[in-house]
């Protein structure tokens, strides 16, 4: 069915360097664009006259398109050829970036962000396969490590880069910077990347259109519920209930269709492999921790410590550099035969230590120097997780199933990030309410210490020239502000603690699974 030798795709010398740069750059472009807009939402709101709910769709539309297209990349590569599909995805992403920058209203921007997400989501898994196939089998652990650098560093680069562009230029330039990179990447792709020979293409009548519809309804509805559940009060909102049902039945119909149709859009049978099942679950947890911590640290530093968006983003850079430094070390350890499950277990343990450390370090006045070393530890933990989880998931697969497995792990990592952000947002809100009730119960107005504190603050305001009544009002407002701030800090502490416990619970699951071969051969990935 497949008539080309995988080794014919291996490159050497400058060609391999160029292909590596193209693949990492394209993966980095896609992932940076998931977070770069976060710091520009307020500017978009003002210039496009949108509400906060409307502008949230700029993130949601991109995420929905991403997660829909990722599991279909294997099939689409077969239909159109790997190189052509990759180049077309870059072109779609680049043109959509230009149109996003030129959008004149919020719904134009949302539509073009969805199209950008369709092009961008395809870049992730395809870039992973291209970079892996360009290296000989003995060096493919290193290839995964190089690719992993882009995937791990990308979410962290978005906020500081977006903050700098918004502060010094204007929000459309967060999209315009993709254009020259996209043009260069397209030319280099068509010049240097080879495409493997696949089997026969499907006729239009054989295409799994129903599978595509079910997958889109399942993922699209789920992503919307996760993104908007908290702000819409979850299941007290009719729209959230409706889309939850659509997602649930979309999943049921999708599973039935893919297991019975002759030419499925996603090969669910690959999930019979126990390592792939555990690997996709671990990928989900990795996405939860990666995107969740990337989300919560800037939110904490901006809302509690009052840092600028740029400073909040820059705080995560040393952590990303540490992860990048870890990647080649992990690649070499895999090549030497170190068991993936032991590396993943150590990674989860280190991430637990990071979360517990952050839980103990957070205060209303925490400085950058208190967060530096915990975030370095986070970088080490992520470095030990990404490549071993990927190789563990794919280690017992063969042939075309490797490509399907790569698509599953990519999709679950993205979904884990969406779940992580949604659950963390919900937990912060709920924990905040609980801590507020607990703190207020200790603030009895007749208590001498409380009265003394209010009088001190009142005198402080009176010394600044305010009247007796205004000073008393400001004293109560200051006390209210202090209570709210302390509630928020306690909520962030709780989130880090439970995040750490989640990672700790994963360790026994990893240790009991069987170990596949470390030197996997993803040469036939997505064939």
Short mmCIF file of C-alpha atoms in Angstrom, two decimals:
data_model
loop_
_atom_site.label_atom_id
_atom_site.label_comp_id
_atom_site.label_asym_id
_atom_site.label_seq_id
_atom_site.Cartn_x
_atom_site.Cartn_y
_atom_site.Cartn_z
CA UNK A 1 0.00 0.00 0.00
CA UNK A 2 2.91 2.32 0.76
CA UNK A 3 5.68 2.06 -1.73
CA UNK A 4 8.46 4.30 -0.53
CA UNK A 5 11.33 3.57 1.85
CA UNK A 6 11.15 5.72 5.02
CA UNK A 7 14.93 6.11 4.95
CA UNK A 8 14.61 8.04 1.67
CA UNK A 9 13.18 10.92 3.74
CA UNK A 10 16.27 11.16 5.98
CA UNK A 11 18.32 14.29 5.28
CA UNK A 12 21.91 15.21 6.10
CA UNK A 13 24.00 18.35 6.37
CA UNK A 14 22.54 21.76 5.62
CA UNK A 15 19.26 20.32 4.21
CA UNK A 16 18.43 18.72 7.56
CA UNK A 17 19.28 21.95 9.39
CA UNK A 18 16.97 23.96 7.11
CA UNK A 19 14.10 21.43 7.46
CA UNK A 20 14.55 21.43 11.25
CA UNK A 21 14.39 25.23 11.35
CA UNK A 22 11.24 25.25 9.14
CA UNK A 23 9.44 22.66 11.27
CA UNK A 24 10.30 24.22 14.65
CA UNK A 25 9.54 27.73 13.38
CA UNK A 26 6.11 26.71 12.06
CA UNK A 27 5.21 24.85 15.27
CA UNK A 28 6.40 27.87 17.27
CA UNK A 29 4.33 30.25 15.10
CA UNK A 30 1.19 28.23 15.71
CA UNK A 31 1.61 27.91 19.47
CA UNK A 32 2.74 31.51 20.07
CA UNK A 33 -0.47 32.65 18.38
CA UNK A 34 -2.56 30.79 20.97
CA UNK A 35 -1.31 33.08 23.76
CA UNK A 36 -0.01 36.24 22.04
CA UNK A 37 -3.51 37.75 21.74
CA UNK A 38 -4.25 37.44 25.49
CA UNK A 39 -2.50 40.70 26.37
CA UNK A 40 -4.06 42.55 23.40
CA UNK A 41 -7.73 41.82 24.14
CA UNK A 42 -8.36 45.15 25.87
CA UNK A 43 -6.87 47.07 22.93
CA UNK A 44 -8.96 45.05 20.48
CA UNK A 45 -12.04 45.75 22.57
CA UNK A 46 -11.47 49.50 22.42
CA UNK A 47 -10.62 49.80 18.73
CA UNK A 48 -13.33 47.39 17.49
CA UNK A 49 -16.07 48.48 19.92
CA UNK A 50 -16.59 44.97 21.29
CA UNK A 51 -17.78 43.66 24.65
CA UNK A 52 -15.61 41.42 26.83
CA UNK A 53 -17.76 38.40 25.89
CA UNK A 54 -17.40 39.20 22.18
CA UNK A 55 -13.63 39.63 22.31
CA UNK A 56 -13.23 36.30 24.16
CA UNK A 57 -14.27 34.66 20.87
CA UNK A 58 -10.91 35.76 19.40
CA UNK A 59 -9.31 33.09 21.61
CA UNK A 60 -12.17 30.57 21.46
CA UNK A 61 -12.47 30.51 17.65
CA UNK A 62 -8.75 29.81 17.22
CA UNK A 63 -8.77 27.05 19.85
CA UNK A 64 -11.85 25.34 18.37
CA UNK A 65 -10.33 25.28 14.86
CA UNK A 66 -7.03 23.98 16.27
CA UNK A 67 -8.49 21.04 18.12
CA UNK A 68 -10.81 20.08 15.23
CA UNK A 69 -8.06 19.92 12.61
CA UNK A 70 -5.31 18.22 14.69
CA UNK A 71 -6.83 14.69 14.67
CA UNK A 72 -7.53 14.99 10.91
CA UNK A 73 -3.93 15.83 9.91
CA UNK A 74 -2.94 12.21 9.23
CA UNK A 75 -5.85 11.72 6.82
CA UNK A 76 -5.39 15.11 5.13
CA UNK A 77 -1.67 14.43 4.60
CA UNK A 78 -2.55 11.20 2.82
CA UNK A 79 -5.11 12.91 0.63
CA UNK A 80 -2.99 15.84 -0.54
CA UNK A 81 0.61 14.79 0.11
CA UNK A 82 2.61 15.83 3.16
CA UNK A 83 4.62 18.64 1.57
CA UNK A 84 1.65 20.15 -0.28
CA UNK A 85 -0.57 19.96 2.81
CA UNK A 86 2.11 21.55 5.01
CA UNK A 87 2.80 24.36 2.52
CA UNK A 88 -0.94 25.01 2.04
CA UNK A 89 -1.43 25.18 5.82
CA UNK A 90 1.34 27.79 6.10
CA UNK A 91 -0.25 29.83 3.28
CA UNK A 92 -3.70 29.67 4.95
CA UNK A 93 -2.19 30.67 8.30
CA UNK A 94 -0.26 33.58 6.73
CA UNK A 95 -3.16 34.98 4.68
CA UNK A 96 -5.52 34.65 7.65
CA UNK A 97 -2.95 36.50 9.83
CA UNK A 98 -2.97 39.40 7.34
CA UNK A 99 -6.78 39.44 7.31
CA UNK A 100 -6.91 39.37 11.15
CA UNK A 101 -4.72 42.48 11.27
CA UNK A 102 -7.01 44.20 8.75
CA UNK A 103 -10.31 43.23 10.45
CA UNK A 104 -12.67 46.20 10.77
CA UNK A 105 -15.05 44.65 13.34
CA UNK A 106 -14.93 41.96 15.99
CA UNK A 107 -16.80 39.27 14.03
CA UNK A 108 -14.51 39.66 11.01
CA UNK A 109 -11.59 39.12 13.39
CA UNK A 110 -13.25 36.04 14.93
CA UNK A 111 -13.92 34.53 11.47
CA UNK A 112 -10.33 35.06 10.30
CA UNK A 113 -9.00 33.71 13.62
CA UNK A 114 -10.98 30.51 12.99
CA UNK A 115 -9.42 30.19 9.52
CA UNK A 116 -5.99 30.95 11.02
CA UNK A 117 -6.60 28.16 13.54
CA UNK A 118 -7.42 25.67 10.77
CA UNK A 119 -4.10 26.43 9.09
CA UNK A 120 -2.17 26.60 12.35
CA UNK A 121 -3.47 23.38 13.91
CA UNK A 122 -2.25 21.43 10.89
CA UNK A 123 1.28 22.77 11.41
CA UNK A 124 1.75 21.11 14.81
CA UNK A 125 1.52 17.39 14.04
CA UNK A 126 2.81 17.72 10.46
CA UNK A 127 5.90 19.61 11.66
CA UNK A 128 6.52 16.89 14.26
CA UNK A 129 6.38 14.17 11.61
CA UNK A 130 8.56 16.06 9.11
CA UNK A 131 11.31 16.77 11.63
CA UNK A 132 11.25 13.17 12.90
CA UNK A 133 11.48 11.64 9.42
CA UNK A 134 14.41 13.87 8.49
CA UNK A 135 16.62 12.25 11.16
CA UNK A 136 18.02 8.70 11.12
CA UNK A 137 16.46 6.27 13.61
CA UNK A 138 19.34 6.57 16.11
CA UNK A 139 18.80 10.33 16.40
CA UNK A 140 15.00 10.49 16.48
CA UNK A 141 14.85 10.96 20.25
CA UNK A 142 16.91 14.11 19.65
CA UNK A 143 14.54 15.12 16.83
CA UNK A 144 11.57 14.89 19.22
CA UNK A 145 13.54 16.97 21.74
CA UNK A 146 14.22 19.72 19.19
CA UNK A 147 10.55 19.82 18.21
CA UNK A 148 9.54 19.78 21.86
CA UNK A 149 11.53 22.96 22.50
CA UNK A 150 9.18 24.86 20.19
CA UNK A 151 6.03 23.34 21.73
CA UNK A 152 7.06 24.06 25.33
CA UNK A 153 8.59 27.52 24.76
CA UNK A 154 5.77 28.76 22.49
CA UNK A 155 3.04 29.38 25.11
CA UNK A 156 5.54 31.31 27.25
CA UNK A 157 6.82 33.56 24.46
CA UNK A 158 3.32 34.75 23.54
CA UNK A 159 2.50 37.10 26.45
CA UNK A 160 5.81 39.06 26.61
CA UNK A 161 6.01 39.31 22.81
CA UNK A 162 2.38 40.41 22.58
CA UNK A 163 2.85 42.87 25.45
CA UNK A 164 5.89 44.44 23.79
CA UNK A 165 4.15 44.78 20.41
CA UNK A 166 1.00 46.28 21.94
CA UNK A 167 3.01 48.70 24.10
CA UNK A 168 5.25 49.92 21.25
CA UNK A 169 3.07 49.50 18.14
CA UNK A 170 -0.60 48.42 17.94
CA UNK A 171 -2.51 45.13 18.18
CA UNK A 172 -2.68 44.34 14.39
CA UNK A 173 1.11 43.88 14.41
CA UNK A 174 0.79 40.74 16.56
CA UNK A 175 -0.67 39.22 13.36
CA UNK A 176 1.47 41.06 10.80
CA UNK A 177 4.72 39.61 12.21
CA UNK A 178 3.56 36.19 10.95
CA UNK A 179 3.53 37.34 7.30
CA UNK A 180 7.27 37.51 6.41
CA UNK A 181 7.96 34.32 8.41
CA UNK A 182 5.09 32.53 6.63
CA UNK A 183 6.30 33.56 3.16
CA UNK A 184 9.86 32.38 3.85
CA UNK A 185 8.62 29.11 5.42
CA UNK A 186 6.39 28.38 2.38
CA UNK A 187 9.26 28.87 -0.10
CA UNK A 188 11.65 26.73 1.98
CA UNK A 189 8.99 24.00 2.41
CA UNK A 190 8.39 23.70 -1.34
CA UNK A 191 12.16 23.71 -1.98
CA UNK A 192 13.51 21.34 0.66
CA UNK A 193 10.78 19.12 2.16
CA UNK A 194 10.07 15.77 0.52
CA UNK A 195 6.69 14.08 0.62
CA UNK A 196 6.35 10.32 1.21
CA UNK A 197 4.31 8.30 -1.27
CA UNK A 198 0.98 7.27 0.16
CA UNK A 199 -1.53 4.69 -0.97
CA UNK A 200 -4.54 5.48 -3.12
CA UNK A 201 -6.45 8.66 -2.40
CA UNK A 202 -10.09 8.35 -1.44
CA UNK A 203 -12.84 9.36 -3.82
CA UNK A 204 -15.15 12.17 -2.72
CA UNK A 205 -17.92 9.62 -2.07
CA UNK A 206 -15.61 7.67 0.29
CA UNK A 207 -14.66 10.67 2.43
CA UNK A 208 -15.93 10.37 6.01
CA UNK A 209 -18.06 13.52 5.91
CA UNK A 210 -20.27 12.36 8.78
CA UNK A 211 -17.19 11.68 10.89
CA UNK A 212 -15.97 15.24 10.21
CA UNK A 213 -19.37 16.68 11.23
CA UNK A 214 -19.53 14.60 14.43
CA UNK A 215 -15.93 15.44 15.36
CA UNK A 216 -16.50 19.16 14.73
CA UNK A 217 -19.72 19.22 16.78
CA UNK A 218 -18.08 17.32 19.65
CA UNK A 219 -14.85 19.35 19.82
CA UNK A 220 -16.38 22.72 18.89
CA UNK A 221 -19.15 22.50 21.48
CA UNK A 222 -16.81 21.17 24.18
CA UNK A 223 -14.29 23.93 23.56
CA UNK A 224 -17.02 26.59 23.79
CA UNK A 225 -18.33 25.14 27.07
CA UNK A 226 -14.81 25.12 28.54
CA UNK A 227 -14.02 28.67 27.40
CA UNK A 228 -17.32 30.27 28.40
CA UNK A 229 -18.67 28.05 31.19
CA UNK A 230 -17.35 30.12 34.09
CA UNK A 231 -18.44 33.52 32.78
CA UNK A 232 -21.89 32.13 31.80
CA UNK A 233 -22.42 30.45 35.22
CA UNK A 234 -22.03 26.92 33.81
CA UNK A 235 -25.23 24.83 33.86
CA UNK A 236 -27.46 27.68 34.92
CA UNK A 237 -27.14 28.89 31.32
CA UNK A 238 -29.36 27.28 28.63
CA UNK A 239 -26.71 27.69 25.93
CA UNK A 240 -24.07 25.86 28.01
CA UNK A 241 -26.51 22.98 28.71
CA UNK A 242 -27.43 22.70 25.00
CA UNK A 243 -23.82 22.66 23.82
CA UNK A 244 -22.86 20.12 26.51
CA UNK A 245 -25.54 17.77 25.14
CA UNK A 246 -24.38 18.43 21.55
CA UNK A 247 -20.81 17.63 22.58
CA UNK A 248 -21.82 14.43 24.42
CA UNK A 249 -23.91 13.02 21.56
CA UNK A 250 -21.37 14.23 19.00
CA UNK A 251 -18.75 12.11 20.80
CA UNK A 252 -21.01 9.03 20.93
CA UNK A 253 -21.91 9.23 17.23
CA UNK A 254 -18.28 9.97 16.31
CA UNK A 255 -16.97 6.88 18.14
CA UNK A 256 -19.64 4.64 16.57
CA UNK A 257 -18.96 6.04 13.09
CA UNK A 258 -15.16 5.73 13.28
CA UNK A 259 -15.30 2.13 14.54
CA UNK A 260 -17.70 0.97 11.82
CA UNK A 261 -16.85 3.06 8.71
CA UNK A 262 -14.41 1.59 6.17
CA UNK A 263 -12.47 4.84 5.66
CA UNK A 264 -12.54 6.65 9.05
CA UNK A 265 -11.27 10.23 9.35
CA UNK A 266 -9.61 9.27 12.67
CA UNK A 267 -8.34 5.76 13.32
CA UNK A 268 -9.70 5.06 16.81
CA UNK A 269 -8.54 1.44 16.60
CA UNK A 270 -5.01 2.68 17.34
CA UNK A 271 -6.22 3.33 20.90
CA UNK A 272 -6.32 -0.43 21.48
CA UNK A 273 -2.62 0.02 22.28
CA UNK A 274 -2.35 0.42 26.08
CA UNK A 275 0.77 2.62 25.89
CA UNK A 276 -1.01 5.02 23.54
CA UNK A 277 -4.02 5.19 25.87
CA UNK A 278 -1.83 5.99 28.87
CA UNK A 279 0.32 8.34 26.77
CA UNK A 280 -2.70 10.36 25.60
CA UNK A 281 -3.92 10.59 29.21
CA UNK A 282 -0.47 11.77 30.34
CA UNK A 283 -0.42 14.22 27.41
CA UNK A 284 -3.73 15.60 28.67
CA UNK A 285 -2.24 16.09 32.16
CA UNK A 286 0.88 17.68 30.61
CA UNK A 287 -1.29 20.15 28.69
CA UNK A 288 -3.23 20.81 31.90
CA UNK A 289 -0.02 21.70 33.77
CA UNK A 290 1.76 23.49 30.90
CA UNK A 291 -1.08 25.77 29.80
CA UNK A 292 -2.60 26.00 33.29
CA UNK A 293 0.63 27.25 34.91
CA UNK A 294 1.34 29.52 31.92
CA UNK A 295 -2.13 31.01 32.48
CA UNK A 296 -2.15 31.34 36.28
CA UNK A 297 1.33 32.84 36.83
CA UNK A 298 0.75 35.95 34.63
CA UNK A 299 -2.78 36.36 36.05
CA UNK A 300 -1.42 36.28 39.62
CA UNK A 301 1.42 38.71 38.94
CA UNK A 302 -0.83 41.15 37.07
CA UNK A 303 -3.94 41.05 39.29
CA UNK A 304 -2.28 40.71 42.72
CA UNK A 305 1.23 42.15 42.30
CA UNK A 306 0.13 44.75 39.67
CA UNK A 307 2.88 43.91 37.18
CA UNK A 308 2.65 45.00 33.54
CA UNK A 309 1.77 42.38 30.88
CA UNK A 310 5.33 42.51 29.52
CA UNK A 311 6.92 41.98 32.96
CA UNK A 312 4.50 39.14 33.74
CA UNK A 313 5.41 37.42 30.47
CA UNK A 314 9.15 37.95 30.93
CA UNK A 315 8.99 36.15 34.29
CA UNK A 316 8.35 32.85 32.45
CA UNK A 317 11.29 33.20 30.03
CA UNK A 318 13.98 31.63 32.34
CA UNK A 319 11.65 28.64 32.84
CA UNK A 320 11.36 28.18 29.08
CA UNK A 321 15.12 28.50 28.59
CA UNK A 322 15.58 25.79 31.24
CA UNK A 323 13.16 23.52 29.37
CA UNK A 324 15.02 24.20 26.10
CA UNK A 325 18.29 23.32 27.84
CA UNK A 326 16.76 20.07 29.15
CA UNK A 327 15.45 18.88 25.77
CA UNK A 328 18.75 17.69 24.19
CA UNK A 329 19.77 16.09 27.52
CA UNK A 330 16.49 14.15 27.59
CA UNK A 331 16.97 13.21 23.92
CA UNK A 332 20.41 11.73 24.68
CA UNK A 333 19.09 9.83 27.72
CA UNK A 334 16.37 8.28 25.55
CA UNK A 335 18.96 7.28 22.94
CA UNK A 336 20.99 5.58 25.68
CA UNK A 337 17.97 3.49 26.65
CA UNK A 338 16.77 5.19 29.85
CA UNK A 339 13.17 4.12 30.46
CA UNK A 340 10.55 6.68 29.49
CA UNK A 341 8.30 5.80 32.41
CA UNK A 342 11.03 6.58 34.96
CA UNK A 343 11.75 9.92 33.30
CA UNK A 344 8.02 10.78 33.19
CA UNK A 345 7.66 9.81 36.87
CA UNK A 346 10.57 12.07 37.86
CA UNK A 347 9.06 14.86 35.72
CA UNK A 348 5.71 14.56 37.50
CA UNK A 349 7.46 14.52 40.89
CA UNK A 350 9.43 17.67 40.02
CA UNK A 351 6.26 19.39 38.81
CA UNK A 352 4.60 18.49 42.14
CA UNK A 353 7.56 20.08 43.95
CA UNK A 354 7.18 23.22 41.79
CA UNK A 355 3.46 23.47 42.58
CA UNK A 356 4.00 22.90 46.31
CA UNK A 357 6.83 25.46 46.34
CA UNK A 358 4.59 28.03 44.60
CA UNK A 359 1.83 27.26 47.12
CA UNK A 360 4.20 28.20 49.93
CA UNK A 361 5.69 31.26 48.19
CA UNK A 362 2.56 33.18 47.20
CA UNK A 363 1.77 36.28 49.26
CA UNK A 364 0.21 39.69 48.45
CA UNK A 365 3.79 41.06 48.25
CA UNK A 366 5.76 38.23 46.60
CA UNK A 367 8.72 39.48 44.53
CA UNK A 368 10.24 38.16 41.29
CA UNK A 369 13.18 36.78 43.28
CA UNK A 370 10.78 34.50 45.20
CA UNK A 371 9.30 33.04 42.01
CA UNK A 372 12.50 32.59 39.97
CA UNK A 373 13.71 29.24 41.34
CA UNK A 374 10.29 27.55 41.52
CA UNK A 375 9.78 28.46 37.84
CA UNK A 376 13.24 27.07 36.99
CA UNK A 377 12.10 23.83 38.64
CA UNK A 378 8.96 23.96 36.46
CA UNK A 379 11.19 24.19 33.38
CA UNK A 380 13.13 21.08 34.44
CA UNK A 381 9.92 19.15 35.08
CA UNK A 382 8.40 20.05 31.71
CA UNK A 383 11.65 19.10 29.99
CA UNK A 384 11.45 15.62 31.54
CA UNK A 385 7.79 15.22 30.56
CA UNK A 386 7.26 16.28 26.95
CA UNK A 387 9.57 14.00 24.93
CA UNK A 388 9.30 10.90 27.19
CA UNK A 389 5.46 11.11 27.17
CA UNK A 390 5.45 11.37 23.36
CA UNK A 391 7.87 8.47 22.87
CA UNK A 392 6.05 6.40 25.52
CA UNK A 393 2.73 6.91 23.73
CA UNK A 394 4.18 5.94 20.33
CA UNK A 395 6.68 3.31 21.49
CA UNK A 396 4.60 0.17 20.77
CA UNK A 397 2.87 1.45 17.60
CA UNK A 398 3.82 0.52 14.05
CA UNK A 399 3.32 1.95 10.59
CA UNK A 400 0.41 4.29 9.99
CA UNK A 401 -0.73 3.96 13.64
CA UNK A 402 2.28 6.09 14.68
CA UNK A 403 0.87 9.09 12.82
CA UNK A 404 -2.57 8.51 14.31
CA UNK A 405 -0.96 8.26 17.76
CA UNK A 406 0.90 11.55 17.24
CA UNK A 407 -2.40 13.22 16.31
CA UNK A 408 -4.11 11.82 19.44
CA UNK A 409 -1.34 13.03 21.77
CA UNK A 410 -1.33 16.48 20.12
CA UNK A 411 -5.10 16.81 20.38
CA UNK A 412 -5.20 15.66 24.01
CA UNK A 413 -2.40 18.06 24.99
CA UNK A 414 -4.39 20.97 23.54
CA UNK A 415 -7.62 19.75 25.18
CA UNK A 416 -5.76 19.38 28.49
CA UNK A 417 -4.76 23.03 28.23
CA UNK A 418 -8.37 24.07 27.60
CA UNK A 419 -9.63 21.97 30.52
CA UNK A 420 -6.82 23.32 32.72
CA UNK A 421 -7.61 26.97 32.08
CA UNK A 422 -11.39 26.42 32.44
CA UNK A 423 -11.08 24.44 35.68
CA UNK A 424 -8.49 26.80 37.18
CA UNK A 425 -10.71 29.81 36.39
CA UNK A 426 -13.69 28.10 38.01
CA UNK A 427 -11.71 26.99 41.07
CA UNK A 428 -10.26 30.47 41.64
CA UNK A 429 -13.78 31.90 41.62
CA UNK A 430 -15.19 29.21 43.96
CA UNK A 431 -12.21 29.20 46.34
CA UNK A 432 -12.33 32.99 46.46
CA UNK A 433 -15.96 32.89 47.68
CA UNK A 434 -15.12 30.27 50.34
CA UNK A 435 -12.12 32.21 51.66
CA UNK A 436 -14.13 35.44 51.72
CA UNK A 437 -16.81 33.85 53.92
CA UNK A 438 -14.11 32.42 56.21
CA UNK A 439 -12.17 35.70 56.52
CA UNK A 440 -15.25 37.87 57.07
CA UNK A 441 -16.38 35.56 59.87
CA UNK A 442 -13.24 36.64 61.76
CA UNK A 443 -13.79 40.36 61.14
CA UNK A 444 -16.25 41.17 63.90
CA UNK A 445 -16.99 44.90 63.95
CA UNK A 446 -17.15 44.88 67.75
CA UNK A 447 -13.70 43.26 68.04
CA UNK A 448 -11.18 45.65 69.62
CA UNK A 449 -8.36 44.81 67.16
CA UNK A 450 -10.63 45.35 64.16
CA UNK A 451 -11.85 48.68 65.54
CA UNK A 452 -8.27 49.70 66.28
CA UNK A 453 -7.21 48.88 62.70
CA UNK A 454 -10.09 50.94 61.24
CA UNK A 455 -9.29 53.91 63.48
CA UNK A 456 -5.61 53.78 62.47
CA UNK A 457 -6.49 53.77 58.78
CA UNK A 458 -9.06 56.55 59.33
CA UNK A 459 -6.44 58.75 61.04
CA UNK A 460 -4.02 57.99 58.22
CA UNK A 461 -6.52 59.30 55.64
CA UNK A 462 -7.38 62.32 57.81
CA UNK A 463 -3.66 63.17 57.94
CA UNK A 464 -3.78 63.38 54.15
CA UNK A 465 -6.50 66.04 54.31
CA UNK A 466 -9.71 63.99 54.03
CA UNK A 467 -12.71 64.76 56.27
CA UNK A 468 -13.76 62.52 59.18
CA UNK A 469 -16.62 60.83 57.27
CA UNK A 470 -14.66 60.39 54.01
CA UNK A 471 -11.69 58.98 55.93
CA UNK A 472 -13.94 56.46 57.70
CA UNK A 473 -15.44 55.38 54.37
CA UNK A 474 -11.97 55.01 52.83
CA UNK A 475 -10.82 52.99 55.85
CA UNK A 476 -13.65 50.49 55.31
CA UNK A 477 -12.87 50.39 51.55
CA UNK A 478 -9.20 49.68 52.31
CA UNK A 479 -10.18 46.87 54.66
CA UNK A 480 -12.50 45.45 51.98
CA UNK A 481 -9.70 45.65 49.40
CA UNK A 482 -7.25 43.88 51.77
CA UNK A 483 -9.77 41.08 52.38
CA UNK A 484 -10.39 40.60 48.63
CA UNK A 485 -6.67 40.57 47.88
CA UNK A 486 -6.00 37.99 50.61
CA UNK A 487 -8.89 35.82 49.33
CA UNK A 488 -7.39 35.88 45.82
CA UNK A 489 -3.93 34.92 47.09
CA UNK A 490 -5.37 32.02 49.12
CA UNK A 491 -7.29 30.87 46.01
CA UNK A 492 -4.11 30.82 43.90
CA UNK A 493 -2.35 28.91 46.67
CA UNK A 494 -5.13 26.29 46.65
CA UNK A 495 -4.96 25.93 42.86
CA UNK A 496 -1.20 25.28 42.95
CA UNK A 497 -1.63 22.75 45.75
CA UNK A 498 -4.31 20.75 43.90
CA UNK A 499 -2.39 20.99 40.63
CA UNK A 500 0.61 19.45 42.39
CA UNK A 501 -1.50 16.65 43.90
CA UNK A 502 -2.87 15.85 40.41
CA UNK A 503 0.68 15.35 39.12
CA UNK A 504 1.65 13.29 42.16
CA UNK A 505 -1.29 10.92 41.58
CA UNK A 506 -0.09 10.27 38.02
CA UNK A 507 3.20 8.69 39.15
CA UNK A 508 1.80 5.25 40.20
CA UNK A 509 -0.16 5.04 36.92
CA UNK A 510 3.01 5.62 34.90
CA UNK A 511 5.10 3.15 36.89
CA UNK A 512 2.74 0.19 36.43
CA UNK A 513 2.55 0.34 32.63
CA UNK A 514 4.76 -1.77 30.42
CA UNK A 515 7.79 -0.15 28.83
CA UNK A 516 8.01 -0.01 25.05
CA UNK A 517 11.20 0.34 23.08
CA UNK A 518 12.82 3.74 23.61
CA UNK A 519 14.20 4.15 20.12
CA UNK A 520 10.90 4.41 18.36
CA UNK A 521 10.75 4.57 14.60
CA UNK A 522 8.19 7.19 13.67
CA UNK A 523 9.47 7.10 10.07
CA UNK A 524 6.10 5.96 8.84
CA UNK A 525 4.17 8.45 10.92
CA UNK A 526 1.01 9.65 9.22
CA UNK A 527 1.39 7.25 6.28
#
